[in-house]
Amino acid sequence: MTGPLDSASARLTATEVSQHASLEALDLTNDVEYLSRFLLQVQALFPELIPVHMRTAWRFHDRGPQDLEDELQSLGAIASASILGVRVDCCGTITAAAVTASVLAACGVPATYYLNHSAPYFDLARGRWGRPQVRASEVARELICHIALTGMEVGLHNDVWGLQDTGMDPIRSLKASLRWLRSLGIPIQGSVSHNTAWIYGVENFQVFTDFSFVDGLPRDRQPLTNMASLGLHYEANFPEPHLSRPTYTQLEYRESSSRVLSEEFMHMYLMQHPWFRRGYEYEIWAIGPDEWVIADYARHDFQYAVNSASVLEQLGSRAGQRSLGVLVLHPEYFCAGLDFATLASVFGWEMAYGRA
């Protein structure tokens, strides 16, 4: 795409600039160089730790390392198979997603980018006769295709209950979103729930009957279909039923909404979620400027707001042994000082809006 932006792209650009400015004002962002340094350091220190797309992590979880023997050998994995799935939740901005995809590709790190169909860049809205329609701009389409062309897996960041609350039929919104992404030539095999259960009273993945192991769900949040009917193979939380009664109640979890990203909330969300447990040994989240959360389920260890040195220590303790972990990134946390004019020149379109 070249020349002036169409009106939809101009609106998107204004929204993207505003969101990045807000995140920087809240001091929540690192720059892309920080992300690049961190990834290269992980690879240099722990060559036996194998970063993979989440679909590969799911196969490892579901069937074990023998099912991945050829693939792991091509990656240079050793028999112990220390697997690190890399999950990237694109909650708000598609420009940050495109930039970080280029960074991960340059570092040789495969990842899965989950695109949020309730985000402005997706622009899913009710069309004729109430049918959901994707109205994504040319710029958004180009950036999404760029992510796929870097070698990243693309999945859906499922916010089905949020869309239902805007008047959209849940199954129709899922089908429309997946159909549109696939029309771009991008295979979609997985989804991950957008983290909004404290608002909706249920996780978004619980729209699928595959995860109907929780009683007492709200009447308007019942499972409606299975993943296979939509051509989906996995949910990236790898949800499993609790083995014992969780510490927190569903009500306590929902009432924690004002403390998102706080230590109490993150502990509850990761270590003691009232609805489900995750099917991997540990996960690591980036939450701010050189701030991370480590949740090691196998070792019952939780660390909040630690720096990258602690993350490297955690990864080092897992490298060289059979393990499955997940690294969770949000692109907007790694785009401090993003130069939109430079980005525009890279993708060949004019900016209708610049930084204030």
C-alpha atoms as a printed R data frame, in Angstrom:
    type eleno elety resid chain resno       x       y      z
1   ATOM     1    CA   MET     A     1   0.000   0.000  0.000
2   ATOM     2    CA   THR     A     2   1.345   3.415 -0.936
3   ATOM     3    CA   GLY     A     3   0.039   6.958 -0.814
4   ATOM     4    CA   PRO     A     4  -2.346   8.634  1.632
5   ATOM     5    CA   LEU     A     5  -4.174   6.497  4.160
6   ATOM     6    CA   ASP     A     6  -7.783   5.519  3.571
7   ATOM     7    CA   SER     A     7 -10.172   6.803  6.242
8   ATOM     8    CA   ALA     A     8 -10.210   3.498  8.156
9   ATOM     9    CA   SER     A     9  -6.404   3.414  8.208
10  ATOM    10    CA   ALA     A    10  -6.258   7.029  9.332
11  ATOM    11    CA   ARG     A    11  -8.574   6.237 12.245
12  ATOM    12    CA   LEU     A    12  -6.458   3.221 13.136
13  ATOM    13    CA   THR     A    13  -3.276   5.288 13.069
14  ATOM    14    CA   ALA     A    14  -4.754   7.859 15.432
15  ATOM    15    CA   THR     A    15  -5.855   5.094 17.813
16  ATOM    16    CA   GLU     A    16  -2.455   3.392 17.719
17  ATOM    17    CA   VAL     A    17  -0.575   6.625 18.445
18  ATOM    18    CA   SER     A    18  -2.920   7.389 21.346
19  ATOM    19    CA   GLN     A    19  -2.539   3.932 22.896
20  ATOM    20    CA   HIS     A    20   1.250   4.004 22.712
21  ATOM    21    CA   ALA     A    21   1.334   7.481 24.240
22  ATOM    22    CA   SER     A    22  -0.881   6.322 27.119
23  ATOM    23    CA   LEU     A    23   1.318   3.307 27.874
24  ATOM    24    CA   GLU     A    24   4.464   5.412 27.864
25  ATOM    25    CA   ALA     A    25   2.828   7.955 30.170
26  ATOM    26    CA   LEU     A    26   2.112   5.107 32.605
27  ATOM    27    CA   ASP     A    27   5.771   3.991 32.363
28  ATOM    28    CA   LEU     A    28   4.810   0.466 31.328
29  ATOM    29    CA   THR     A    29   7.049   0.040 28.303
30  ATOM    30    CA   ASN     A    30  10.524  -1.197 27.440
31  ATOM    31    CA   ASP     A    31  12.138  -0.428 24.092
32  ATOM    32    CA   VAL     A    32  12.589  -3.010 21.356
33  ATOM    33    CA   GLU     A    33  16.339  -3.140 22.007
34  ATOM    34    CA   TYR     A    34  15.593  -4.444 25.507
35  ATOM    35    CA   LEU     A    35  13.536  -7.272 24.010
36  ATOM    36    CA   SER     A    36  16.232  -8.100 21.476
37  ATOM    37    CA   ARG     A    37  18.984  -8.153 24.121
38  ATOM    38    CA   PHE     A    38  16.920 -10.369 26.395
39  ATOM    39    CA   LEU     A    39  16.114 -12.933 23.692
40  ATOM    40    CA   LEU     A    40  19.690 -13.103 22.433
41  ATOM    41    CA   GLN     A    41  20.950 -13.518 25.990
42  ATOM    42    CA   VAL     A    42  18.557 -16.411 26.609
43  ATOM    43    CA   GLN     A    43  19.746 -18.176 23.473
44  ATOM    44    CA   ALA     A    44  23.426 -17.594 24.210
45  ATOM    45    CA   LEU     A    45  23.187 -18.828 27.802
46  ATOM    46    CA   PHE     A    46  20.806 -21.747 27.267
47  ATOM    47    CA   PRO     A    47  21.189 -23.280 23.787
48  ATOM    48    CA   GLU     A    48  19.431 -26.418 25.035
49  ATOM    49    CA   LEU     A    49  16.252 -24.393 25.753
50  ATOM    50    CA   ILE     A    50  14.154 -24.561 22.583
51  ATOM    51    CA   PRO     A    51  11.712 -21.696 21.832
52  ATOM    52    CA   VAL     A    52   8.749 -22.846 19.738
53  ATOM    53    CA   HIS     A    53   5.376 -21.759 18.380
54  ATOM    54    CA   MET     A    54   2.542 -22.497 20.772
55  ATOM    55    CA   ARG     A    55   1.122 -25.115 18.388
56  ATOM    56    CA   THR     A    56   4.393 -27.035 18.809
57  ATOM    57    CA   ALA     A    57   4.247 -26.577 22.584
58  ATOM    58    CA   TRP     A    58   0.718 -27.980 22.500
59  ATOM    59    CA   ARG     A    59   1.841 -31.061 20.582
60  ATOM    60    CA   PHE     A    60   4.597 -31.577 23.150
61  ATOM    61    CA   HIS     A    61   2.042 -31.256 25.957
62  ATOM    62    CA   ASP     A    62  -0.569 -33.432 24.298
63  ATOM    63    CA   ARG     A    63   1.593 -36.261 22.976
64  ATOM    64    CA   GLY     A    64   5.074 -35.934 24.426
65  ATOM    65    CA   PRO     A    65   8.497 -35.423 22.847
66  ATOM    66    CA   GLN     A    66   8.424 -38.608 20.760
67  ATOM    67    CA   ASP     A    67   5.721 -37.078 18.535
68  ATOM    68    CA   LEU     A    68   8.042 -34.144 17.828
69  ATOM    69    CA   GLU     A    69  11.248 -36.091 17.301
70  ATOM    70    CA   ASP     A    70  11.904 -34.971 13.717
71  ATOM    71    CA   GLU     A    71  10.883 -31.385 14.410
72  ATOM    72    CA   LEU     A    72  12.996 -31.117 17.555
73  ATOM    73    CA   GLN     A    73  16.004 -32.620 15.811
74  ATOM    74    CA   SER     A    74  15.698 -29.995 13.088
75  ATOM    75    CA   LEU     A    75  15.712 -27.359 15.828
76  ATOM    76    CA   GLY     A    76  18.838 -28.857 17.374
77  ATOM    77    CA   ALA     A    77  17.004 -30.057 20.477
78  ATOM    78    CA   ILE     A    78  18.543 -32.608 22.780
79  ATOM    79    CA   ALA     A    79  16.666 -35.660 23.988
80  ATOM    80    CA   SER     A    80  15.612 -33.988 27.233
81  ATOM    81    CA   ALA     A    81  13.487 -31.514 25.244
82  ATOM    82    CA   SER     A    82  13.410 -28.290 27.262
83  ATOM    83    CA   ILE     A    83  10.554 -26.562 25.443
84  ATOM    84    CA   LEU     A    84   9.598 -22.885 25.803
85  ATOM    85    CA   GLY     A    85   6.414 -21.877 24.017
86  ATOM    86    CA   VAL     A    86   6.409 -18.175 23.142
87  ATOM    87    CA   ARG     A    87   2.968 -16.567 23.352
88  ATOM    88    CA   VAL     A    88   2.374 -12.978 22.223
89  ATOM    89    CA   ASP     A    89  -1.003 -11.430 23.117
90  ATOM    90    CA   CYS     A    90  -1.825  -8.540 20.773
91  ATOM    91    CA   CYS     A    91  -4.434  -6.939 23.021
92  ATOM    92    CA   GLY     A    92  -4.417  -3.369 21.763
93  ATOM    93    CA   THR     A    93  -1.964  -2.302 19.066
94  ATOM    94    CA   ILE     A    94  -1.043  -3.933 15.774
95  ATOM    95    CA   THR     A    95   1.934  -1.654 15.045
96  ATOM    96    CA   ALA     A    96   3.726  -2.870 18.169
97  ATOM    97    CA   ALA     A    97   2.919  -6.432 17.146
98  ATOM    98    CA   ALA     A    98   4.492  -5.957 13.711
99  ATOM    99    CA   VAL     A    99   7.622  -4.354 15.171
100 ATOM   100    CA   THR     A   100   8.181  -7.081 17.763
101 ATOM   101    CA   ALA     A   101   7.548  -9.816 15.185
102 ATOM   102    CA   SER     A   102  10.478  -8.442 13.200
103 ATOM   103    CA   VAL     A   103  12.612  -8.426 16.367
104 ATOM   104    CA   LEU     A   104  11.755 -12.025 17.256
105 ATOM   105    CA   ALA     A   105  12.403 -13.154 13.692
106 ATOM   106    CA   ALA     A   106  15.801 -11.430 13.664
107 ATOM   107    CA   CYS     A   107  16.658 -13.243 16.911
108 ATOM   108    CA   GLY     A   108  15.539 -16.591 15.489
109 ATOM   109    CA   VAL     A   109  12.738 -16.958 18.040
110 ATOM   110    CA   PRO     A   110   9.463 -18.464 16.777
111 ATOM   111    CA   ALA     A   111   6.327 -17.264 18.541
112 ATOM   112    CA   THR     A   112   2.568 -17.277 18.214
113 ATOM   113    CA   TYR     A   113   0.827 -13.923 17.809
114 ATOM   114    CA   TYR     A   114  -2.772 -13.950 19.035
115 ATOM   115    CA   LEU     A   115  -4.814 -11.198 17.369
116 ATOM   116    CA   ASN     A   116  -7.611  -9.691 19.452
117 ATOM   117    CA   HIS     A   117 -10.860  -9.518 17.471
118 ATOM   118    CA   SER     A   118 -12.312  -6.934 19.867
119 ATOM   119    CA   ALA     A   119  -9.376  -4.531 19.325
120 ATOM   120    CA   PRO     A   120  -9.685  -1.376 17.177
121 ATOM   121    CA   TYR     A   121  -7.233  -2.725 14.598
122 ATOM   122    CA   PHE     A   122  -9.534  -5.717 13.911
123 ATOM   123    CA   ASP     A   123 -12.639  -3.508 13.748
124 ATOM   124    CA   LEU     A   124 -15.222  -6.258 14.083
125 ATOM   125    CA   ALA     A   125 -18.706  -4.754 14.005
126 ATOM   126    CA   ARG     A   126 -22.322  -5.698 13.449
127 ATOM   127    CA   GLY     A   127 -23.160  -5.600  9.766
128 ATOM   128    CA   ARG     A   128 -26.334  -6.184  7.821
129 ATOM   129    CA   TRP     A   129 -28.942  -8.210  9.730
130 ATOM   130    CA   GLY     A   130 -26.624  -8.193 12.723
131 ATOM   131    CA   ARG     A   131 -23.978 -10.366 11.102
132 ATOM   132    CA   PRO     A   132 -20.468  -9.638 12.399
133 ATOM   133    CA   GLN     A   133 -18.162  -8.136  9.784
134 ATOM   134    CA   VAL     A   134 -14.435  -7.424  9.945
135 ATOM   135    CA   ARG     A   135 -13.725  -3.902  8.703
136 ATOM   136    CA   ALA     A   136  -9.963  -3.889  9.242
137 ATOM   137    CA   SER     A   137  -8.107  -1.190  7.338
138 ATOM   138    CA   GLU     A   138  -5.534  -1.755  4.617
139 ATOM   139    CA   VAL     A   139  -2.776  -0.850  7.065
140 ATOM   140    CA   ALA     A   140  -4.010  -3.405  9.613
141 ATOM   141    CA   ARG     A   141  -4.223  -6.118  6.963
142 ATOM   142    CA   GLU     A   142  -0.716  -5.330  5.773
143 ATOM   143    CA   LEU     A   143   0.733  -5.456  9.285
144 ATOM   144    CA   ILE     A   144  -1.050  -8.731 10.074
145 ATOM   145    CA   CYS     A   145   0.335 -10.291  6.893
146 ATOM   146    CA   HIS     A   146   3.781  -8.954  7.824
147 ATOM   147    CA   ILE     A   147   3.595 -10.825 11.145
148 ATOM   148    CA   ALA     A   148   2.783 -14.077  9.353
149 ATOM   149    CA   LEU     A   149   5.520 -13.524  6.764
150 ATOM   150    CA   THR     A   150   8.154 -13.204  9.513
151 ATOM   151    CA   GLY     A   151   7.486 -16.870 10.313
152 ATOM   152    CA   MET     A   152   5.306 -16.302 13.353
153 ATOM   153    CA   GLU     A   153   2.264 -18.474 13.933
154 ATOM   154    CA   VAL     A   154  -0.950 -16.432 14.059
155 ATOM   155    CA   GLY     A   155  -3.875 -17.312 16.322
156 ATOM   156    CA   LEU     A   156  -7.011 -15.661 17.684
157 ATOM   157    CA   HIS     A   157  -7.049 -13.746 20.987
158 ATOM   158    CA   ASN     A   158 -10.547 -14.803 21.939
159 ATOM   159    CA   ASP     A   159 -12.780 -12.093 23.469
160 ATOM   160    CA   VAL     A   160 -16.084 -13.707 22.587
161 ATOM   161    CA   TRP     A   161 -17.969 -12.650 25.738
162 ATOM   162    CA   GLY     A   162 -16.893  -9.043 25.317
163 ATOM   163    CA   LEU     A   163 -18.248  -9.059 21.779
164 ATOM   164    CA   GLN     A   164 -21.467 -10.680 22.987
165 ATOM   165    CA   ASP     A   165 -21.936  -7.744 25.346
166 ATOM   166    CA   THR     A   166 -21.863  -5.402 22.327
167 ATOM   167    CA   GLY     A   167 -24.748  -7.339 20.800
168 ATOM   168    CA   MET     A   168 -22.855  -9.840 18.643
169 ATOM   169    CA   ASP     A   169 -23.721 -13.505 18.498
170 ATOM   170    CA   PRO     A   170 -20.773 -15.376 20.085
171 ATOM   171    CA   ILE     A   171 -20.444 -18.151 17.511
172 ATOM   172    CA   ARG     A   172 -20.973 -15.823 14.561
173 ATOM   173    CA   SER     A   173 -18.292 -13.464 15.851
174 ATOM   174    CA   LEU     A   174 -15.827 -16.338 16.197
175 ATOM   175    CA   LYS     A   175 -16.623 -17.659 12.728
176 ATOM   176    CA   ALA     A   176 -16.389 -14.224 11.100
177 ATOM   177    CA   SER     A   177 -13.043 -13.487 12.768
178 ATOM   178    CA   LEU     A   178 -11.501 -16.827 11.834
179 ATOM   179    CA   ARG     A   179 -12.899 -16.717  8.294
180 ATOM   180    CA   TRP     A   180 -11.406 -13.265  7.715
181 ATOM   181    CA   LEU     A   181  -7.956 -14.196  9.030
182 ATOM   182    CA   ARG     A   182  -7.928 -17.347  6.920
183 ATOM   183    CA   SER     A   183  -8.984 -15.329  3.865
184 ATOM   184    CA   LEU     A   184  -5.592 -13.600  4.138
185 ATOM   185    CA   GLY     A   185  -3.955 -16.973  3.521
186 ATOM   186    CA   ILE     A   186  -3.029 -17.417  7.188
187 ATOM   187    CA   PRO     A   187  -3.726 -20.834  8.761
188 ATOM   188    CA   ILE     A   188  -5.306 -20.464 12.202
189 ATOM   189    CA   GLN     A   189  -5.005 -23.486 14.478
190 ATOM   190    CA   GLY     A   190  -5.181 -22.048 17.993
191 ATOM   191    CA   SER     A   191  -6.688 -19.403 20.215
192 ATOM   192    CA   VAL     A   192  -6.025 -17.995 23.652
193 ATOM   193    CA   SER     A   193  -8.532 -16.401 25.983
194 ATOM   194    CA   HIS     A   194  -8.369 -12.633 26.427
195 ATOM   195    CA   ASN     A   195  -7.871 -12.094 30.163
196 ATOM   196    CA   THR     A   196 -11.214 -10.569 31.077
197 ATOM   197    CA   ALA     A   197 -12.882 -13.163 33.294
198 ATOM   198    CA   TRP     A   198 -13.247 -10.690 36.156
199 ATOM   199    CA   ILE     A   199 -15.592  -8.669 33.904
200 ATOM   200    CA   TYR     A   200 -17.569 -11.483 32.284
201 ATOM   201    CA   GLY     A   201 -17.628 -13.931 35.177
202 ATOM   202    CA   VAL     A   202 -16.102 -16.642 32.982
203 ATOM   203    CA   GLU     A   203 -13.012 -17.185 30.853
204 ATOM   204    CA   ASN     A   204 -13.483 -16.649 27.123
205 ATOM   205    CA   PHE     A   205 -12.266 -20.166 26.336
206 ATOM   206    CA   GLN     A   206 -15.233 -21.512 28.276
207 ATOM   207    CA   VAL     A   207 -17.385 -20.813 25.231
208 ATOM   208    CA   PHE     A   208 -15.967 -24.164 24.079
209 ATOM   209    CA   THR     A   209 -17.452 -27.417 25.346
210 ATOM   210    CA   ASP     A   210 -13.892 -28.802 25.389
211 ATOM   211    CA   PHE     A   211 -13.446 -26.977 28.727
212 ATOM   212    CA   SER     A   212 -16.833 -27.479 30.356
213 ATOM   213    CA   PHE     A   213 -15.404 -28.808 33.604
214 ATOM   214    CA   VAL     A   214 -16.579 -25.875 35.750
215 ATOM   215    CA   ASP     A   215 -20.016 -25.699 37.365
216 ATOM   216    CA   GLY     A   216 -21.959 -22.589 38.263
217 ATOM   217    CA   LEU     A   217 -21.246 -20.511 35.153
218 ATOM   218    CA   PRO     A   218 -23.605 -17.580 34.470
219 ATOM   219    CA   ARG     A   219 -26.645 -18.497 32.399
220 ATOM   220    CA   ASP     A   220 -25.555 -16.317 29.476
221 ATOM   221    CA   ARG     A   221 -21.968 -17.654 29.516
222 ATOM   222    CA   GLN     A   222 -22.541 -21.335 28.822
223 ATOM   223    CA   PRO     A   223 -20.382 -23.445 26.453
224 ATOM   224    CA   LEU     A   224 -21.803 -23.204 22.932
225 ATOM   225    CA   THR     A   225 -19.595 -25.189 20.555
226 ATOM   226    CA   ASN     A   226 -16.394 -27.208 20.358
227 ATOM   227    CA   MET     A   227 -13.048 -26.062 19.006
228 ATOM   228    CA   ALA     A   228 -12.926 -28.638 16.225
229 ATOM   229    CA   SER     A   229 -16.089 -27.218 14.641
230 ATOM   230    CA   LEU     A   230 -14.144 -23.985 14.050
231 ATOM   231    CA   GLY     A   231 -11.011 -25.699 12.790
232 ATOM   232    CA   LEU     A   232  -9.138 -25.003 16.036
233 ATOM   233    CA   HIS     A   233  -6.798 -27.548 17.598
234 ATOM   234    CA   TYR     A   234  -5.718 -26.000 20.910
235 ATOM   235    CA   GLU     A   235  -6.242 -23.285 23.526
236 ATOM   236    CA   ALA     A   236  -2.914 -21.787 24.594
237 ATOM   237    CA   ASN     A   237  -3.612 -21.849 28.332
238 ATOM   238    CA   PHE     A   238  -3.769 -25.658 27.972
239 ATOM   239    CA   PRO     A   239  -6.685 -25.555 30.468
240 ATOM   240    CA   GLU     A   240  -7.195 -28.538 32.750
241 ATOM   241    CA   PRO     A   241  -9.519 -29.134 35.720
242 ATOM   242    CA   HIS     A   242  -8.168 -28.567 39.214
243 ATOM   243    CA   LEU     A   243  -6.840 -31.589 41.055
244 ATOM   244    CA   SER     A   244  -7.894 -30.075 44.389
245 ATOM   245    CA   ARG     A   245 -10.204 -27.303 45.536
246 ATOM   246    CA   PRO     A   246  -8.815 -23.850 44.586
247 ATOM   247    CA   THR     A   247  -8.005 -21.344 47.318
248 ATOM   248    CA   TYR     A   248 -10.042 -18.485 45.845
249 ATOM   249    CA   THR     A   249 -13.725 -18.453 44.943
250 ATOM   250    CA   GLN     A   250 -15.057 -17.227 41.613
251 ATOM   251    CA   LEU     A   251 -16.536 -14.212 43.397
252 ATOM   252    CA   GLU     A   252 -13.188 -13.272 44.972
253 ATOM   253    CA   TYR     A   253 -11.542 -13.492 41.563
254 ATOM   254    CA   ARG     A   254 -14.124 -11.251 39.911
255 ATOM   255    CA   GLU     A   255 -13.834  -8.702 42.724
256 ATOM   256    CA   SER     A   256 -10.080  -8.388 42.125
257 ATOM   257    CA   SER     A   257 -10.637  -6.375 38.922
258 ATOM   258    CA   SER     A   258  -9.337  -3.095 40.368
259 ATOM   259    CA   ARG     A   259  -5.963  -4.661 41.093
260 ATOM   260    CA   VAL     A   260  -4.991  -5.998 37.658
261 ATOM   261    CA   LEU     A   261  -1.204  -6.474 37.403
262 ATOM   262    CA   SER     A   262  -0.912  -6.120 41.183
263 ATOM   263    CA   GLU     A   263   0.923  -8.855 43.048
264 ATOM   264    CA   GLU     A   264  -2.271 -10.129 44.661
265 ATOM   265    CA   PHE     A   265  -4.135 -10.321 41.384
266 ATOM   266    CA   MET     A   266  -1.321 -11.945 39.409
267 ATOM   267    CA   HIS     A   267  -0.848 -14.552 42.131
268 ATOM   268    CA   MET     A   268  -4.549 -15.326 42.057
269 ATOM   269    CA   TYR     A   269  -4.727 -15.382 38.254
270 ATOM   270    CA   LEU     A   270  -1.668 -17.560 37.719
271 ATOM   271    CA   MET     A   271  -1.294 -19.710 40.837
272 ATOM   272    CA   GLN     A   272  -4.845 -20.091 42.190
273 ATOM   273    CA   HIS     A   273  -7.258 -19.471 39.341
274 ATOM   274    CA   PRO     A   274 -10.695 -20.621 40.535
275 ATOM   275    CA   TRP     A   275 -11.752 -22.112 37.165
276 ATOM   276    CA   PHE     A   276  -8.782 -24.094 35.877
277 ATOM   277    CA   ARG     A   277  -5.102 -24.956 36.048
278 ATOM   278    CA   ARG     A   278  -2.575 -24.724 33.214
279 ATOM   279    CA   GLY     A   279  -1.056 -27.769 31.582
280 ATOM   280    CA   TYR     A   280   2.605 -26.722 31.678
281 ATOM   281    CA   GLU     A   281   5.243 -26.508 34.392
282 ATOM   282    CA   TYR     A   282   5.857 -22.764 34.483
283 ATOM   283    CA   GLU     A   283   5.197 -19.459 32.755
284 ATOM   284    CA   ILE     A   284   6.854 -16.058 32.688
285 ATOM   285    CA   TRP     A   285   5.087 -12.751 32.001
286 ATOM   286    CA   ALA     A   286   6.541  -9.348 31.161
287 ATOM   287    CA   ILE     A   287   4.527  -6.670 33.005
288 ATOM   288    CA   GLY     A   288   6.596  -3.459 32.834
289 ATOM   289    CA   PRO     A   289  10.048  -1.878 32.455
290 ATOM   290    CA   ASP     A   290  12.395  -4.768 33.289
291 ATOM   291    CA   GLU     A   291   9.623  -6.238 35.421
292 ATOM   292    CA   TRP     A   292   8.505  -9.826 35.139
293 ATOM   293    CA   VAL     A   293   6.300 -12.348 36.908
294 ATOM   294    CA   ILE     A   294   7.405 -15.970 37.291
295 ATOM   295    CA   ALA     A   295   4.839 -18.657 38.099
296 ATOM   296    CA   ASP     A   296   6.428 -22.075 38.554
297 ATOM   297    CA   TYR     A   297   3.527 -24.461 39.067
298 ATOM   298    CA   ALA     A   298   5.600 -27.599 39.487
299 ATOM   299    CA   ARG     A   299   7.697 -26.000 42.243
300 ATOM   300    CA   HIS     A   300   4.875 -23.907 43.783
301 ATOM   301    CA   ASP     A   301   7.022 -20.800 43.365
302 ATOM   302    CA   PHE     A   302   5.724 -17.310 42.555
303 ATOM   303    CA   GLN     A   303   7.926 -14.253 42.003
304 ATOM   304    CA   TYR     A   304   6.490 -10.812 41.307
305 ATOM   305    CA   ALA     A   305   8.086  -7.734 39.693
306 ATOM   306    CA   VAL     A   306  11.493  -9.381 39.359
307 ATOM   307    CA   ASN     A   307  14.085  -8.278 36.803
308 ATOM   308    CA   SER     A   308  15.452 -10.110 33.786
309 ATOM   309    CA   ALA     A   309  18.292 -11.605 35.851
310 ATOM   310    CA   SER     A   310  15.719 -13.559 37.872
311 ATOM   311    CA   VAL     A   311  14.047 -14.687 34.655
312 ATOM   312    CA   LEU     A   312  17.371 -15.963 33.338
313 ATOM   313    CA   GLU     A   313  17.884 -17.838 36.604
314 ATOM   314    CA   GLN     A   314  14.464 -19.460 36.236
315 ATOM   315    CA   LEU     A   315  15.120 -20.460 32.627
316 ATOM   316    CA   GLY     A   316  18.543 -21.791 33.551
317 ATOM   317    CA   SER     A   317  17.008 -24.016 36.210
318 ATOM   318    CA   ARG     A   318  14.814 -25.618 33.540
319 ATOM   319    CA   ALA     A   319  17.244 -25.810 30.636
320 ATOM   320    CA   GLY     A   320  18.666 -29.254 29.968
321 ATOM   321    CA   GLN     A   321  15.792 -31.173 31.532
322 ATOM   322    CA   ARG     A   322  12.486 -32.281 30.087
323 ATOM   323    CA   SER     A   323  10.161 -29.373 30.741
324 ATOM   324    CA   LEU     A   324   7.450 -27.253 29.156
325 ATOM   325    CA   GLY     A   325   7.183 -23.550 29.930
326 ATOM   326    CA   VAL     A   326   5.534 -20.529 28.335
327 ATOM   327    CA   LEU     A   327   6.878 -17.006 27.854
328 ATOM   328    CA   VAL     A   328   4.030 -14.469 27.645
329 ATOM   329    CA   LEU     A   329   4.695 -11.134 25.959
330 ATOM   330    CA   HIS     A   330   2.500  -8.150 25.102
331 ATOM   331    CA   PRO     A   331   3.965  -6.168 22.173
332 ATOM   332    CA   GLU     A   332   2.960  -2.775 23.521
333 ATOM   333    CA   TYR     A   333   5.240  -3.325 26.536
334 ATOM   334    CA   PHE     A   334   8.266  -3.349 24.216
335 ATOM   335    CA   CYS     A   335   7.753  -0.304 22.039
336 ATOM   336    CA   ALA     A   336   8.822   2.705 24.102
337 ATOM   337    CA   GLY     A   337   9.654   5.585 21.798
338 ATOM   338    CA   LEU     A   338   8.236   3.854 18.725
339 ATOM   339    CA   ASP     A   339   8.805   6.154 15.766
340 ATOM   340    CA   PHE     A   340   5.607   5.964 13.731
341 ATOM   341    CA   ALA     A   341   7.059   7.985 10.865
342 ATOM   342    CA   THR     A   342   9.901   5.479 10.452
343 ATOM   343    CA   LEU     A   343   7.458   2.600 10.698
344 ATOM   344    CA   ALA     A   344   5.315   4.189  7.999
345 ATOM   345    CA   SER     A   345   8.273   4.468  5.652
346 ATOM   346    CA   VAL     A   346   9.137   0.810  6.213
347 ATOM   347    CA   PHE     A   347   5.648  -0.284  5.215
348 ATOM   348    CA   GLY     A   348   5.285   2.306  2.477
349 ATOM   349    CA   TRP     A   349   2.323   4.344  3.622
350 ATOM   350    CA   GLU     A   350   1.889   7.992  4.546
351 ATOM   351    CA   MET     A   351   1.055   8.974  8.085
352 ATOM   352    CA   ALA     A   352  -2.074  11.004  8.581
353 ATOM   353    CA   TYR     A   353  -1.124  11.529 12.218
354 ATOM   354    CA   GLY     A   354   2.187  11.967 13.962
355 ATOM   355    CA   ARG     A   355   3.304  12.102 17.544
356 ATOM   356    CA   ALA     A   356   2.104  15.070 19.527
